[in-house]
């Protein structure tokens, strides 16, 4: 049965809202397939505004993979701003997709990609607008399967009550497996209803179904155990790992936004995973092992993507792009190919110890020489040992001096505040480092127009990292340390004006900490915040710490906000995500946490013997790096 477009009802409302263009759809390379010709239909959501969600690589890749399949349809939906939400409620218009403006509630699956936990309230808005019951237990066969993915899905417990399913890890292969399972179930006449479909997904071993697990608690509030509540459901659910990235060269046809977005470039993921072992970095831990794309595949993807999109910038993405074993040849090959065109290249994430000026010059050959960004993360040498960020201050000064000598004038430095074992002097050391950077630049160039921007975020301990047991620093301490740093820089007559300081208040980090390490009891807090008007919590203008604090005080019995955040866990405590397997050995993570306390550094296992983190044997995977020895040939001129 066909589903009507909601656009005739939506269009008259658009002149009354801000940025109406974001709801119109019809972008270059978007796909609208015949509804009746599809057996399985996916609505893919990034739970934030179009300008943030549209460039998201994960959603774009799955959108393209699904739409390439015969009999499968995928469309996208994003969070609507509060002004349109109010009008949609007033006029009875449900949550819609931007591709064909079909109601989200009519699809088979609503797949939501969570890069950050602060999108949880936006998910509830979308469910409610779509007419999908918030609680998974209240849904019938007529409602979509609500499925979570993305990095935050590695601990989906705080939103377990709202989810039918969650998937851990890479999505390329598992979305197709889920699609086939749903297709078979529908072809058989939907035997056993919704419950049977969820059971089939659970039995496959690759999908986590929260309702099939019971959580019991100890009198002191800690978890006693998490156990399956029916036969055939696995005790642990493992993440998915795509081993041959060359077989999945997506996106081939990048979506070109109509409205302005946060990233307007064609992005190519040059490798996945990271073994640097930064102890704060969840992305680096959960995406192991390292799997590189070959230089030739990267070249082909850039060529195809630019032709299909018309973008003028190419971003080579990964967690540490300069670590690709052939990055020098990739940079030179691409710079040679696009020299004299209006195409520029960028390397968004660069490590101090992987940076070299040859590489930087290749990337700026197109004429755009923007600022260089480095992330020492910790202000003091001691702090960097704790977090295993093996970058010395002398390394940084050598690197920025070379950059300034070669024509750069601006350097950005990223740090975190509130790291485990941190003291006031570790944060004030950031000022000393910034001064040294400016001094080095002035001495190297003889100029006074040298700038350094310091950007600081609050540290949040994350699941599946060595810091998953750590106490989070309270927001009062974080804010006090940042004020002291700001005062120190402001008083500095010699260097203060050349140093820009940007920082985030500590309060949002505490809420992110609650959501990242919370258990199922936190779901009541999320719903209460949403019912009280909580929306777009990742945006400072919408975020209300007082609202979260009040709702947490009311909803959490026997435990509170501080219990989930500033409390240190011991080794034997059952953590809410222990039944979800990222491949990492729990004992190895605990030992790395002890090494952090002892300020002991660990090498990158790409270039050293194995450290037994557990991923490769557990997941039957291995590190895959080059070099292949191949070079990028010039493009054929037609």
Coordinates of C-alpha atoms in Angstrom, one line a residue:
X1 CA 0.0 0.0 0.0
X2 CA 1.5 3.3 -1.1
X3 CA 2.5 6.0 1.4
X4 CA 1.6 9.6 0.6
X5 CA 4.2 12.4 0.7
X6 CA 3.6 14.8 3.6
X7 CA 5.1 17.7 1.6
X8 CA 1.8 19.3 0.5
X9 CA 0.9 19.7 4.2
X10 CA 4.4 20.6 5.3
X11 CA 5.2 23.2 2.6
X12 CA 2.8 25.9 3.8
X13 CA 4.4 25.9 7.3
X14 CA 8.0 26.4 6.0
X15 CA 7.9 30.2 5.6
X16 CA 7.2 30.4 9.3
X17 CA 10.4 28.6 10.5
X18 CA 14.1 29.3 10.5
X19 CA 16.2 27.7 7.7
X20 CA 13.3 26.1 5.9
X21 CA 15.7 24.8 3.1
X22 CA 16.9 22.0 5.5
X23 CA 13.5 20.3 5.3
X24 CA 13.0 20.4 1.5
X25 CA 15.2 17.5 0.3
X26 CA 16.1 16.9 -3.3
X27 CA 19.9 17.2 -2.8
X28 CA 22.2 16.0 -5.6
X29 CA 22.7 12.2 -5.3
X30 CA 19.7 11.7 -3.0
X31 CA 17.5 8.8 -3.7
X32 CA 13.8 8.4 -3.9
X33 CA 12.7 4.8 -4.7
X34 CA 9.3 3.4 -5.4
X35 CA 7.6 2.6 -2.1
X36 CA 5.6 -0.4 -3.4
X37 CA 8.6 -1.9 -5.2
X38 CA 10.5 -2.3 -1.9
X39 CA 10.0 -5.2 0.5
X40 CA 12.2 -3.7 3.3
X41 CA 12.2 0.1 4.1
X42 CA 14.7 1.9 6.3
X43 CA 14.5 5.4 7.8
X44 CA 18.0 6.5 8.8
X45 CA 18.3 9.2 11.4
X46 CA 21.0 11.3 12.7
X47 CA 19.5 12.9 15.9
X48 CA 20.6 16.4 15.3
X49 CA 19.8 19.3 13.0
X50 CA 20.3 18.9 9.3
X51 CA 23.4 21.1 9.3
X52 CA 25.1 18.7 11.7
X53 CA 23.6 15.4 10.5
X54 CA 23.7 15.7 6.8
X55 CA 27.5 15.4 6.4
X56 CA 27.7 12.3 8.7
X57 CA 29.7 9.6 7.0
X58 CA 28.0 6.7 8.7
X59 CA 24.5 7.6 7.6
X60 CA 25.6 8.5 4.1
X61 CA 27.4 5.1 3.6
X62 CA 24.4 3.0 4.9
X63 CA 22.0 5.1 2.8
X64 CA 23.9 4.3 -0.3
X65 CA 24.5 0.7 0.5
X66 CA 20.9 0.0 1.2
X67 CA 19.6 1.9 -1.8
X68 CA 21.8 -0.1 -4.1
X69 CA 19.9 -3.2 -3.2
X70 CA 17.0 -4.5 -5.2
X71 CA 13.8 -4.4 -3.2
X72 CA 15.3 -2.2 -0.4
X73 CA 14.6 1.5 0.2
X74 CA 16.4 3.9 2.5
X75 CA 15.5 7.5 3.3
X76 CA 16.9 10.0 5.8
X77 CA 15.4 12.0 8.7
X78 CA 17.0 14.6 11.0
X79 CA 15.8 16.4 14.1
X80 CA 13.5 19.3 13.5
X81 CA 14.1 22.6 15.3
X82 CA 11.6 23.5 18.1
X83 CA 9.9 26.0 15.9
X84 CA 8.9 23.4 13.3
X85 CA 8.2 20.8 16.0
X86 CA 5.5 23.1 17.5
X87 CA 3.9 23.7 14.1
X88 CA 4.0 19.9 13.2
X89 CA 2.2 19.2 16.5
X90 CA -0.4 21.9 15.9
X91 CA -1.1 20.7 12.3
X92 CA -0.8 16.9 13.0
X93 CA 2.2 16.4 10.8
X94 CA 4.4 13.4 11.8
X95 CA 8.2 13.1 11.7
X96 CA 9.1 12.9 8.0
X97 CA 12.0 11.9 5.8
X98 CA 13.8 14.6 3.8
X99 CA 14.0 12.4 0.6
X100 CA 10.3 11.8 -0.2
X101 CA 8.7 13.3 2.9
X102 CA 7.2 10.0 3.9
X103 CA 6.1 9.4 7.5
X104 CA 8.8 7.8 9.6
X105 CA 6.3 5.6 11.3
X106 CA 5.5 3.8 8.1
X107 CA 9.0 2.3 7.7
X108 CA 10.1 -1.2 8.8
X109 CA 13.2 0.1 10.6
X110 CA 14.2 3.4 12.2
X111 CA 18.0 3.2 12.4
X112 CA 19.5 6.0 14.6
X113 CA 23.2 6.7 14.5
X114 CA 24.5 8.2 17.8
X115 CA 27.9 9.9 17.7
X116 CA 27.2 11.5 21.1
X117 CA 24.9 10.6 24.0
X118 CA 23.5 14.2 24.1
X119 CA 21.2 13.3 21.2
X120 CA 19.0 11.0 23.3
X121 CA 16.3 13.6 23.9
X122 CA 16.1 14.3 20.2
X123 CA 15.4 10.6 19.6
X124 CA 12.4 10.9 21.9
X125 CA 11.1 13.9 20.0
X126 CA 11.4 12.0 16.7
X127 CA 9.7 8.9 18.1
X128 CA 6.8 11.0 19.6
X129 CA 6.3 13.0 16.4
X130 CA 6.4 9.8 14.4
X131 CA 3.6 8.3 16.5
X132 CA 5.9 5.5 17.7
X133 CA 5.4 4.7 21.4
X134 CA 8.4 5.9 23.4
X135 CA 8.7 2.6 25.4
X136 CA 9.7 -0.4 23.2
X137 CA 7.4 -2.6 25.3
X138 CA 4.3 -0.6 24.0
X139 CA 5.0 -1.1 20.3
X140 CA 3.1 -3.4 18.0
X141 CA 3.8 -5.1 14.7
X142 CA 2.7 -1.9 13.0
X143 CA 5.6 0.2 14.4
X144 CA 9.2 0.3 13.0
X145 CA 12.0 -1.6 14.7
X146 CA 13.9 1.2 16.5
X147 CA 17.6 0.3 16.2
X148 CA 20.6 2.2 17.5
X149 CA 24.1 2.3 16.1
X150 CA 27.2 4.5 16.2
X151 CA 29.8 4.9 19.0
X152 CA 27.3 5.7 21.7
X153 CA 25.6 2.3 21.0
X154 CA 28.5 0.5 22.7
X155 CA 26.6 1.3 25.9
X156 CA 22.9 1.6 24.9
X157 CA 21.7 0.8 28.4
X158 CA 20.5 4.3 29.3
X159 CA 18.1 4.2 26.3
X160 CA 17.4 0.5 26.5
X161 CA 13.7 1.1 27.3
X162 CA 13.3 3.1 24.1
X163 CA 15.2 0.7 21.8
X164 CA 14.1 -2.5 20.1
X165 CA 17.7 -3.3 19.1
X166 CA 21.2 -2.0 19.0
X167 CA 24.2 -2.9 16.7
X168 CA 27.8 -2.5 17.8
X169 CA 30.6 -1.6 15.4
X170 CA 30.8 -1.3 11.6
X171 CA 27.4 -1.2 9.9
X172 CA 28.1 -2.0 6.2
X173 CA 27.6 -5.8 6.4
X174 CA 25.2 -6.0 9.3
X175 CA 22.5 -3.7 7.8
X176 CA 22.3 -6.0 4.8
X177 CA 22.0 -9.1 7.1
X178 CA 19.3 -7.4 9.1
X179 CA 17.5 -6.5 5.9
X180 CA 17.5 -10.1 4.6
X181 CA 16.2 -11.3 8.0
X182 CA 13.3 -8.8 7.9
X183 CA 12.6 -9.7 4.2
X184 CA 12.4 -13.4 5.0
X185 CA 10.1 -12.8 8.0
X186 CA 7.8 -10.6 5.9
X187 CA 7.8 -13.2 3.1
X188 CA 6.7 -15.9 5.5
X189 CA 3.7 -13.8 6.6
X190 CA 5.2 -12.2 9.7
X191 CA 5.0 -15.4 11.9
X192 CA 5.1 -14.7 15.7
X193 CA 4.7 -11.0 15.2
X194 CA 7.2 -8.4 16.4
X195 CA 8.5 -10.7 19.2
X196 CA 9.5 -13.4 16.7
X197 CA 11.3 -10.9 14.5
X198 CA 13.3 -9.6 17.4
X199 CA 14.0 -13.2 18.5
X200 CA 15.4 -13.9 15.0
X201 CA 17.6 -10.8 15.2
X202 CA 18.8 -11.8 18.7
X203 CA 19.6 -15.4 17.7
X204 CA 21.7 -14.2 14.8
X205 CA 24.2 -13.1 17.4
X206 CA 24.9 -9.8 15.7
X207 CA 22.1 -7.7 17.1
X208 CA 21.5 -6.8 20.8
X209 CA 17.8 -6.8 21.9
X210 CA 17.6 -5.1 25.3
X211 CA 14.2 -6.6 26.3
X212 CA 15.7 -10.1 26.2
X213 CA 18.0 -9.3 29.1
X214 CA 17.2 -8.8 32.7
X215 CA 19.3 -6.6 35.0
X216 CA 19.3 -7.2 38.8
X217 CA 20.9 -4.8 41.3
X218 CA 22.7 -5.1 44.7
X219 CA 21.3 -3.2 47.8
X220 CA 24.0 -0.5 47.3
X221 CA 22.8 0.3 43.8
X222 CA 25.5 -1.5 41.8
X223 CA 24.5 -4.1 39.2
X224 CA 24.4 -7.7 40.4
X225 CA 24.2 -9.2 36.9
X226 CA 22.8 -8.9 33.4
X227 CA 21.4 -12.2 32.0
X228 CA 19.3 -13.4 29.1
X229 CA 15.7 -14.0 30.0
X230 CA 14.9 -16.6 27.3
X231 CA 16.7 -19.5 25.7
X232 CA 18.6 -19.0 22.5
X233 CA 19.7 -15.4 23.4
X234 CA 23.5 -15.1 23.6
X235 CA 25.1 -14.0 27.0
X236 CA 27.3 -11.5 25.1
X237 CA 26.8 -9.6 21.9
X238 CA 29.8 -8.8 19.8
X239 CA 30.7 -5.9 17.6
X240 CA 31.0 -6.1 13.8
X241 CA 34.3 -5.5 12.0
X242 CA 34.6 -5.0 8.3
X243 CA 38.0 -6.3 7.4
X244 CA 38.4 -5.4 3.7
X245 CA 37.6 -1.7 3.4
X246 CA 38.6 -1.7 -0.3
X247 CA 35.4 -3.9 -0.8
X248 CA 33.3 -1.0 0.6
X249 CA 34.4 2.2 -1.2
X250 CA 31.5 4.3 0.0
X251 CA 30.2 6.9 -0.4
X252 CA 30.5 6.7 -4.1
X253 CA 28.0 9.5 -4.7
X254 CA 28.2 11.9 -1.8
X255 CA 25.1 13.9 -0.9
X256 CA 25.5 17.5 -1.7
X257 CA 23.7 19.7 0.9
X258 CA 21.2 22.4 0.0
X259 CA 21.6 24.3 3.3
X260 CA 24.9 25.2 4.9
X261 CA 26.4 22.4 6.9
X262 CA 29.2 22.0 9.4
X263 CA 31.5 20.2 6.8
X264 CA 31.2 21.0 3.2
X265 CA 33.7 18.7 1.6
X266 CA 34.0 15.2 0.2
X267 CA 35.4 12.9 2.9
X268 CA 37.3 9.7 2.3
X269 CA 38.0 7.4 5.3
X270 CA 41.6 6.3 4.6
X271 CA 41.7 3.8 7.4
X272 CA 39.6 2.6 10.3
X273 CA 40.7 1.9 13.8
X274 CA 43.6 3.1 15.9
X275 CA 46.2 1.4 18.1
X276 CA 47.9 4.5 19.5
X277 CA 46.3 3.5 22.9
X278 CA 45.2 6.9 24.1
X279 CA 43.4 5.9 27.3
X280 CA 40.7 8.5 27.1
X281 CA 39.8 7.7 23.5
X282 CA 36.7 5.5 23.1
X283 CA 36.8 5.7 19.3
X284 CA 40.4 4.3 19.3
X285 CA 39.5 1.4 21.6
X286 CA 36.2 0.3 20.0
X287 CA 37.3 0.5 16.4
X288 CA 40.4 -1.8 16.7
X289 CA 42.2 -3.3 14.7
X290 CA 43.6 -0.8 12.2
X291 CA 42.5 -1.5 8.7
X292 CA 43.9 0.6 5.9
X293 CA 42.4 1.4 2.5
X294 CA 44.9 1.0 -0.3
X295 CA 46.4 4.0 -2.0
X296 CA 44.7 3.1 -5.3
X297 CA 41.2 2.7 -3.7
X298 CA 41.7 6.1 -2.0
X299 CA 42.6 7.7 -5.3
X300 CA 39.6 6.1 -7.1
X301 CA 37.3 7.2 -4.3
X302 CA 38.5 10.8 -4.5
X303 CA 38.2 10.9 -8.3
X304 CA 34.7 9.4 -8.3
X305 CA 33.5 11.5 -5.3
X306 CA 34.6 14.8 -6.8
X307 CA 33.1 14.0 -10.2
X308 CA 29.8 13.1 -8.6
X309 CA 29.6 16.0 -6.2
X310 CA 31.4 19.0 -7.4
X311 CA 32.9 19.6 -3.9
X312 CA 36.1 21.7 -3.9
X313 CA 37.7 20.2 -0.7
X314 CA 38.7 16.6 0.0
X315 CA 39.1 15.5 3.7
X316 CA 41.2 12.4 4.3
X317 CA 39.6 11.1 7.5
X318 CA 40.6 8.6 10.2
X319 CA 41.4 8.8 13.9
X320 CA 45.0 9.8 13.1
X321 CA 45.3 10.2 9.3
X322 CA 49.0 10.9 9.2
X323 CA 49.6 7.4 10.5
X324 CA 48.5 5.7 7.2
X325 CA 51.5 3.7 6.1
X326 CA 51.4 5.4 2.6
X327 CA 50.3 8.9 3.7
X328 CA 53.3 10.6 2.0
X329 CA 52.5 8.9 -1.4
X330 CA 48.8 9.6 -1.0
X331 CA 49.4 13.3 -0.3
X332 CA 51.9 13.7 -3.1
X333 CA 49.8 11.7 -5.6
X334 CA 46.6 13.6 -4.9
X335 CA 48.4 17.0 -4.8
X336 CA 49.9 16.2 -8.2
X337 CA 46.6 15.1 -9.6
X338 CA 44.7 18.2 -8.5
X339 CA 47.4 20.9 -8.8
X340 CA 46.1 23.8 -10.8
X341 CA 42.5 23.0 -10.1
X342 CA 40.2 24.5 -7.5
X343 CA 40.4 21.3 -5.4
X344 CA 42.1 21.5 -2.0
X345 CA 43.1 18.7 0.4
X346 CA 42.8 18.6 4.1
X347 CA 44.0 16.3 6.9
X348 CA 41.6 17.0 9.8
X349 CA 43.4 15.0 12.4
X350 CA 47.2 15.3 12.7
X351 CA 49.5 14.0 15.5
X352 CA 52.5 16.0 16.5
X353 CA 54.8 13.0 16.1
X354 CA 53.3 12.0 12.7
X355 CA 53.4 15.5 11.2
X356 CA 56.1 16.6 8.8
X357 CA 56.5 19.7 6.7
X358 CA 56.6 17.8 3.4
X359 CA 53.2 16.4 4.2
X360 CA 51.8 19.8 5.2
X361 CA 53.2 21.4 2.1
X362 CA 51.6 18.8 -0.2
X363 CA 48.2 19.5 1.5
X364 CA 48.6 23.2 1.1
X365 CA 49.8 23.1 -2.5
X366 CA 46.4 24.1 -3.8
X367 CA 47.0 27.5 -2.2
X368 CA 44.8 27.2 0.9
X369 CA 47.0 27.3 4.0
X370 CA 44.7 27.2 6.9
X371 CA 45.8 26.8 10.5
X372 CA 47.4 23.6 11.7
X373 CA 45.7 21.7 14.5
X374 CA 47.4 19.5 17.0
X375 CA 46.0 17.7 20.1
X376 CA 48.5 17.4 23.0
X377 CA 45.4 16.7 25.2
X378 CA 47.3 17.1 28.5
X379 CA 49.0 20.3 29.6
X380 CA 51.9 18.7 31.4
X381 CA 54.3 15.9 30.6
X382 CA 53.1 13.9 33.6
X383 CA 49.5 14.2 32.4
X384 CA 50.4 13.0 28.9
X385 CA 52.0 9.9 30.4
X386 CA 48.8 9.2 32.4
X387 CA 46.6 9.4 29.2
X388 CA 49.3 7.6 27.1
X389 CA 49.6 10.5 24.7
X390 CA 53.2 10.1 23.9
X391 CA 54.0 13.7 22.7
X392 CA 56.7 15.7 24.5
X393 CA 56.6 19.4 24.7
X394 CA 59.9 19.6 22.8
X395 CA 58.4 17.5 20.0
X396 CA 55.5 20.0 19.7
X397 CA 57.8 23.1 19.7
X398 CA 60.0 21.5 17.0
X399 CA 56.9 20.8 14.9
X400 CA 55.3 24.2 15.2
X401 CA 58.7 26.0 14.7
X402 CA 59.0 24.1 11.4
X403 CA 55.5 25.1 10.5
X404 CA 56.0 28.8 11.3
X405 CA 59.3 28.8 9.3
X406 CA 57.4 27.4 6.3
X407 CA 54.8 30.1 6.2
X408 CA 52.1 29.1 8.7
X409 CA 51.0 31.8 11.1
X410 CA 48.3 30.1 13.2
X411 CA 48.3 26.9 15.3
X412 CA 45.4 25.4 17.2
X413 CA 46.0 23.2 20.2
X414 CA 43.4 20.9 21.8
X415 CA 43.4 19.9 25.4
X416 CA 41.1 18.3 28.0
X417 CA 40.4 19.3 31.5
X418 CA 39.4 17.0 34.3
X419 CA 41.5 14.0 33.4
X420 CA 42.2 11.3 36.0
X421 CA 44.8 12.3 38.6
X422 CA 44.9 15.9 37.2
X423 CA 46.0 18.7 39.5
X424 CA 45.7 22.5 39.1
X425 CA 49.3 22.8 37.9
X426 CA 48.6 20.4 35.0
X427 CA 46.0 22.7 33.6
X428 CA 48.1 25.9 34.2
X429 CA 50.9 24.1 32.3
X430 CA 48.7 24.7 29.1
X431 CA 49.6 28.4 29.5
X432 CA 53.3 27.7 29.5
X433 CA 53.0 25.5 26.4
X434 CA 51.1 28.1 24.5
X435 CA 53.7 30.8 25.5
X436 CA 56.5 28.5 24.2
X437 CA 54.6 28.1 20.9
X438 CA 54.3 31.8 20.4
X439 CA 57.9 32.5 21.4
X440 CA 59.1 29.8 19.1
X441 CA 57.1 31.2 16.2
X442 CA 58.3 34.8 16.8
X443 CA 62.0 33.6 17.0
X444 CA 61.7 31.5 13.9
X445 CA 60.0 34.2 11.7
X446 CA 61.0 37.5 13.3
X447 CA 57.3 38.4 13.1
X448 CA 54.7 39.4 15.7
X449 CA 51.6 38.1 13.9
X450 CA 52.0 34.6 15.2
X451 CA 48.8 33.2 16.8
X452 CA 48.0 30.2 18.9
X453 CA 44.4 29.1 19.8
X454 CA 43.9 26.9 22.8
X455 CA 40.7 24.9 22.8
X456 CA 39.7 22.9 25.9
X457 CA 36.9 20.3 26.5
X458 CA 35.9 18.6 29.7
X459 CA 36.9 15.0 30.0
X460 CA 34.2 12.3 30.1
X461 CA 35.2 8.7 31.0
X462 CA 33.8 6.4 28.4
X463 CA 32.9 2.7 28.3
X464 CA 35.3 0.1 26.8
X465 CA 38.3 2.3 27.7
X466 CA 40.9 2.0 30.6
X467 CA 39.2 5.1 32.2
X468 CA 35.8 3.4 32.4
X469 CA 36.5 2.8 36.1
X470 CA 37.7 6.4 36.7
X471 CA 36.0 9.1 38.8
X472 CA 34.9 12.0 36.6
X473 CA 36.1 15.4 37.8
X474 CA 33.2 17.5 39.2
X475 CA 32.2 20.5 37.2
X476 CA 33.0 23.0 39.9
X477 CA 36.7 21.9 39.8
X478 CA 36.8 21.9 36.0
X479 CA 35.4 25.4 35.9
X480 CA 37.7 26.7 38.6
X481 CA 40.8 25.4 36.8
X482 CA 39.7 26.9 33.5
X483 CA 39.0 30.3 35.1
X484 CA 42.6 30.2 36.6
X485 CA 44.0 29.4 33.2
X486 CA 42.1 32.2 31.6
X487 CA 43.3 34.6 34.3
X488 CA 46.9 33.5 33.8
X489 CA 46.7 34.2 30.1
X490 CA 44.9 37.5 30.5
X491 CA 47.6 38.8 32.9
X492 CA 50.4 37.9 30.4
X493 CA 51.4 41.2 28.8
X494 CA 54.0 39.6 26.5
X495 CA 52.0 36.7 25.0
X496 CA 48.5 36.9 26.3
X497 CA 47.0 38.7 23.3
X498 CA 48.5 36.2 20.8
X499 CA 46.8 33.3 22.6
X500 CA 43.1 32.7 22.0
X501 CA 41.3 30.5 24.6
X502 CA 38.1 28.6 23.9
X503 CA 36.6 26.2 26.4
X504 CA 33.5 24.4 27.4
X505 CA 31.9 24.7 30.8
X506 CA 32.1 21.6 33.0
X507 CA 28.3 21.1 33.4
X508 CA 27.5 19.5 30.0
X509 CA 30.4 17.1 30.5
X510 CA 28.8 15.8 33.7
X511 CA 25.5 15.0 31.9
X512 CA 27.4 13.4 29.1
X513 CA 29.1 11.3 31.8
X514 CA 25.8 10.3 33.3
X515 CA 24.6 9.2 29.8
X516 CA 27.8 7.5 28.7
X517 CA 28.3 5.3 31.8
X518 CA 24.6 5.0 32.9
X519 CA 22.5 1.9 33.2
X520 CA 18.8 1.3 32.5
X521 CA 17.7 3.4 35.5
X522 CA 18.9 6.5 33.7
X523 CA 16.2 6.1 31.0
X524 CA 13.7 7.6 33.5
X525 CA 15.9 10.7 33.7
X526 CA 16.1 11.1 29.9
X527 CA 12.3 10.8 29.6
X528 CA 11.7 13.3 32.4
X529 CA 14.1 15.8 30.9
X530 CA 12.4 15.4 27.5
X531 CA 8.9 15.8 29.0
X532 CA 10.2 19.0 30.6
X533 CA 11.2 20.4 27.2
X534 CA 14.7 19.1 26.8
X535 CA 15.8 19.3 23.2
X536 CA 19.2 19.6 21.4
X537 CA 21.2 19.1 24.5
X538 CA 24.5 19.2 22.5
X539 CA 23.7 22.9 21.8
X540 CA 24.7 25.3 24.5
X541 CA 21.7 27.6 23.8
X542 CA 19.3 24.7 24.6
X543 CA 21.2 22.8 27.3
X544 CA 20.0 23.2 30.9
X545 CA 22.0 21.7 33.6
X546 CA 19.4 22.6 36.2
X547 CA 16.8 20.6 34.3
X548 CA 19.0 17.5 34.2
X549 CA 19.9 17.9 37.8
X550 CA 16.3 18.3 39.0
X551 CA 15.1 15.3 36.9
X552 CA 18.0 13.1 38.1
X553 CA 17.2 14.0 41.7
X554 CA 13.6 12.9 41.2
X555 CA 14.0 9.9 39.0
X556 CA 17.1 8.1 40.5
X557 CA 16.2 6.3 43.7
X558 CA 19.1 5.4 46.0
X559 CA 21.6 6.6 43.4
X560 CA 22.1 10.0 42.0
X561 CA 24.0 12.1 39.5
X562 CA 27.2 12.1 41.5
X563 CA 27.0 8.3 41.9
X564 CA 27.1 7.8 38.1
X565 CA 29.7 10.4 37.5
X566 CA 32.3 11.4 40.2
X567 CA 32.4 7.9 41.8
X568 CA 35.4 5.6 41.0
X569 CA 34.5 2.0 40.2
X570 CA 36.5 -1.0 41.5
X571 CA 37.7 -3.9 39.4
X572 CA 34.9 -6.4 40.3
X573 CA 32.0 -4.1 39.8
X574 CA 29.7 -5.3 37.0
X575 CA 29.6 -2.4 34.5
X576 CA 26.4 -1.8 32.5
X577 CA 28.1 -2.7 29.2
X578 CA 30.0 -5.8 30.3
X579 CA 27.7 -8.1 28.3
X580 CA 28.5 -6.1 25.1
X581 CA 31.8 -7.2 23.6
X582 CA 34.1 -4.7 21.9
X583 CA 36.7 -7.4 21.7
X584 CA 38.9 -5.8 24.4
X585 CA 40.0 -8.0 27.2
X586 CA 38.7 -6.6 30.5
X587 CA 41.8 -7.6 32.4
X588 CA 43.9 -5.8 29.8
X589 CA 41.8 -2.6 30.2
X590 CA 42.1 -2.8 34.0
X591 CA 45.9 -3.2 33.8
X592 CA 46.1 -0.3 31.5
X593 CA 44.1 1.7 34.0
X594 CA 46.7 0.7 36.7
X595 CA 49.5 1.8 34.2
X596 CA 47.8 5.1 33.9
X597 CA 47.8 5.7 37.6
X598 CA 51.5 4.7 37.6
X599 CA 52.2 7.1 34.7
X600 CA 53.4 4.2 32.5
X601 CA 53.3 4.6 28.7
X602 CA 52.4 1.8 26.2
X603 CA 53.7 1.7 22.6
X604 CA 51.5 1.5 19.5
X605 CA 51.1 -2.2 18.6
X606 CA 51.2 -1.5 14.9
X607 CA 55.0 -1.2 15.1
X608 CA 55.7 -3.3 18.2
X609 CA 54.9 -6.8 19.5
X610 CA 51.3 -7.4 20.6
X611 CA 50.1 -6.1 24.0
X612 CA 47.3 -8.6 24.3
X613 CA 44.4 -6.1 24.2
X614 CA 42.3 -9.1 23.0
X615 CA 40.7 -7.7 19.9
X616 CA 42.5 -9.7 17.2
X617 CA 42.0 -13.2 18.7
X618 CA 38.5 -12.4 20.1
X619 CA 37.2 -11.0 16.9
X620 CA 39.2 -13.2 14.5
X621 CA 40.7 -10.1 13.0
X622 CA 44.2 -8.7 12.4
X623 CA 45.9 -5.4 11.9
X624 CA 45.9 -4.6 8.1
X625 CA 48.4 -2.0 7.0
X626 CA 50.6 -1.4 3.9
X627 CA 52.6 -0.2 2.3
X628 CA 51.4 -1.7 -1.0
X629 CA 54.3 -0.1 -2.9
X630 CA 51.8 1.4 -5.5
X631 CA 51.7 5.0 -6.6
X632 CA 48.8 7.2 -7.7
X633 CA 49.0 7.7 -11.5
X634 CA 48.0 11.0 -13.1
X635 CA 44.3 11.1 -14.1
X636 CA 43.7 10.5 -17.8
X637 CA 42.9 13.8 -19.5
X638 CA 39.8 13.4 -21.7

